[in-house]
């Protein structure tokens, strides 16, 4: 069969020369034979095609002209204009009607008829290119015609408006008597619920000829809306369809009445004469008129069914075929020149092209055998190139396969999908169907089947040492597969075993396993091995990073019992809320979407949002009473009260021993001790910080502090180095020393020294843009200073240390060598204490400066803190309590109200509660309370 195909081929040189010679002879004969009538036939063909297409264009244009008014009428029939009972109320809808008139130049009037005889018509003063009402005010743009009742009589009222719908003139027409209910457009519309199109008629007021589109109002029986379209305007629209200057277009009725004319300056009888020549017979008609040849046709107007209207088209022959004549002349000249040139060069070129194409065929055949160093220089479609065509097909397929596998290797993200894509592409390159990939498990010393395409291999091959030779591995693989497999052992850059590739060669010549094929598969497998190694490294690094992040977050939560699992729950809640925002299809989050990199960036930031707390002192984070440092100093104060209590006993005994009145002394002692009990109880309660402290409470604390006691032991022994440094420069009192019951001593203060944090805006070290108020001292442990804290248990210095964890979070994360795709992690993690009103920290950002993920992080952090049940110092809020607090925060400019409403409306708060809250906290929430603002 192959020999027969070889025999059927002809020489390239002979084929070129004979084809050119025969072609030139045939061309010459055809040109001579067709020279007599070819031109006439071309004109007829061109005229027929042009006229037919022209008729379709006219029909489409008529449909386009009537469609906008129909659409406007469909909208108006739902307008409130139909239901308003009085003219004054209907006048409020004039802007809507004016928009309909202004939207189309062919619409001349919009009107409404009511079942009680009321009539309202709003029209253009200028229509059909002329002024329809010469007595209208000079700047009048619209005219409103209406009927008003005066007792039993009705009178017409005309109102002229300018373009801004300002009333210019109010004109009363006593004898204007028009009843819309008697008009055909009204009656036809009531008879059916569909759009009605009237036959052409003369309009009542302007005496123009036109069409009326009418339809009953929706849900308002007895009310009909109408729109007038002038025939003159239709003629203007038809004029735009003229193909040549001398073309004639007209719309005519069944009786021969001229309804629209695209040539206003052409006499009507001229058009009627042309129509008579054309007639009503379908097809193209050629006729003579006034010494000029014409082509014409008539077609029914399908956009106005039932009206028996027709489009009449007539085009002058010389105008229609002017370009054809010119093109034919140019083509004849060029064809003659080319024919002469090719006749001379045919034999010469045919003899010179054959041999290079033969050499090119051999080179391209090498390409199809996976030798890609061969260059392709030309193409051919002749006999010698039949093998070349096959080779080019193979080459194109091979190149496309290389491109595909390169894309897979470079862009693959998921390891499992990458392995499947690699195997599919390699199988496609070698034109096979079955294959498999094993991955090496170094811990188990085995090959695990990762991808299998039809080979049905074992899921694992055991006892494969990591230093095994390639041939040993291939022998073990070959024992599990028959046929003609090709094996490629996958090794990474360090020559470590990572897997094996198997391809079953069962189609084509490759079943013979040529050396070129084996080398090719091995090279491709090497590239795949590098890609697999890279993907595994990326995934392991990703897993390591996630593990370290969870390790840090867990360490922070474990550092203090007061934080519980805060660092773990906030990311989960934040992720739930971002997913809801991304799925929103309307509202402020309709366009919010995150890429995979942005989601991972937000994921890291959420897990690390409190990593700065690792630097916060535990006694500050855990501080539950005002006097707490490493321990609760209320015990020191209690000891002093015990001393004073005992001093009262001693004073009583000394008075009795000195001969004083025992009863008086006893009363003084009891009063003194009762006062001490009351004062200490007051101080102990103030230490809790559960209520706001008033000015009177502060005054009483200072009065209690003014009491004195005797110290008989030195306060300079047994001190730490930090305490000794705090006492530097302060002279020691002689013993016994009289001291106040409570005091703010100089050694209670700790200066910043050289460890001033860079949080002030004017600090040159502040490259992050922080804007926070720095306390005067790093620490103030004064007893009065702490006991007189107005709200809560934290002093100004301690609150700053708590807030500073955000600064430390940003500084720590900013110091990490994060890649560009994670560059926003420090900011996302460090802005969850910013406020919408700019009163937050550490940057003092306003709402417009914060992204949606940042606002989501703030809400997740607050809600978790309010509802957490593992805080020893407080009880977890119920859902309704937490949402009520956050609702106030939204109103006060603390959190974003839009994100809060999304948080509530999406039910995210409840889904989170079902996973992390106690059953007692899951109360019923009235979401409407939080959605109405």
PDB file of C-alpha atoms in Angstrom, residues 560-564 622 624 868-875:
ATOM      1  CA  UNK A 560      -0.594  33.076  81.167  1.00  0.00           C
ATOM      2  CA  UNK A 561      -3.829  31.398  82.303  1.00  0.00           C
ATOM      3  CA  UNK A 562      -5.570  34.679  81.544  1.00  0.00           C
ATOM      4  CA  UNK A 563      -5.112  34.382  77.779  1.00  0.00           C
ATOM      5  CA  UNK A 564      -6.266  30.777  77.493  1.00  0.00           C
ATOM      6  CA  UNK A 622      -2.086  38.573  84.892  1.00  0.00           C
ATOM      7  CA  UNK A 624      -6.133  41.116  88.680  1.00  0.00           C
ATOM      8  CA  UNK A 868     -13.812  33.444  76.402  1.00  0.00           C
ATOM      9  CA  UNK A 869     -14.699  31.082  79.259  1.00  0.00           C
ATOM     10  CA  UNK A 870     -11.117  30.303  80.324  1.00  0.00           C
ATOM     11  CA  UNK A 871     -10.336  33.687  81.929  1.00  0.00           C
ATOM     12  CA  UNK A 872     -10.000  33.253  85.724  1.00  0.00           C
ATOM     13  CA  UNK A 873     -10.652  36.935  86.381  1.00  0.00           C
ATOM     14  CA  UNK A 874     -13.998  37.173  84.536  1.00  0.00           C
ATOM     15  CA  UNK A 875     -16.983  35.228  83.369  1.00  0.00           C
TER      16      UNK A 875
END
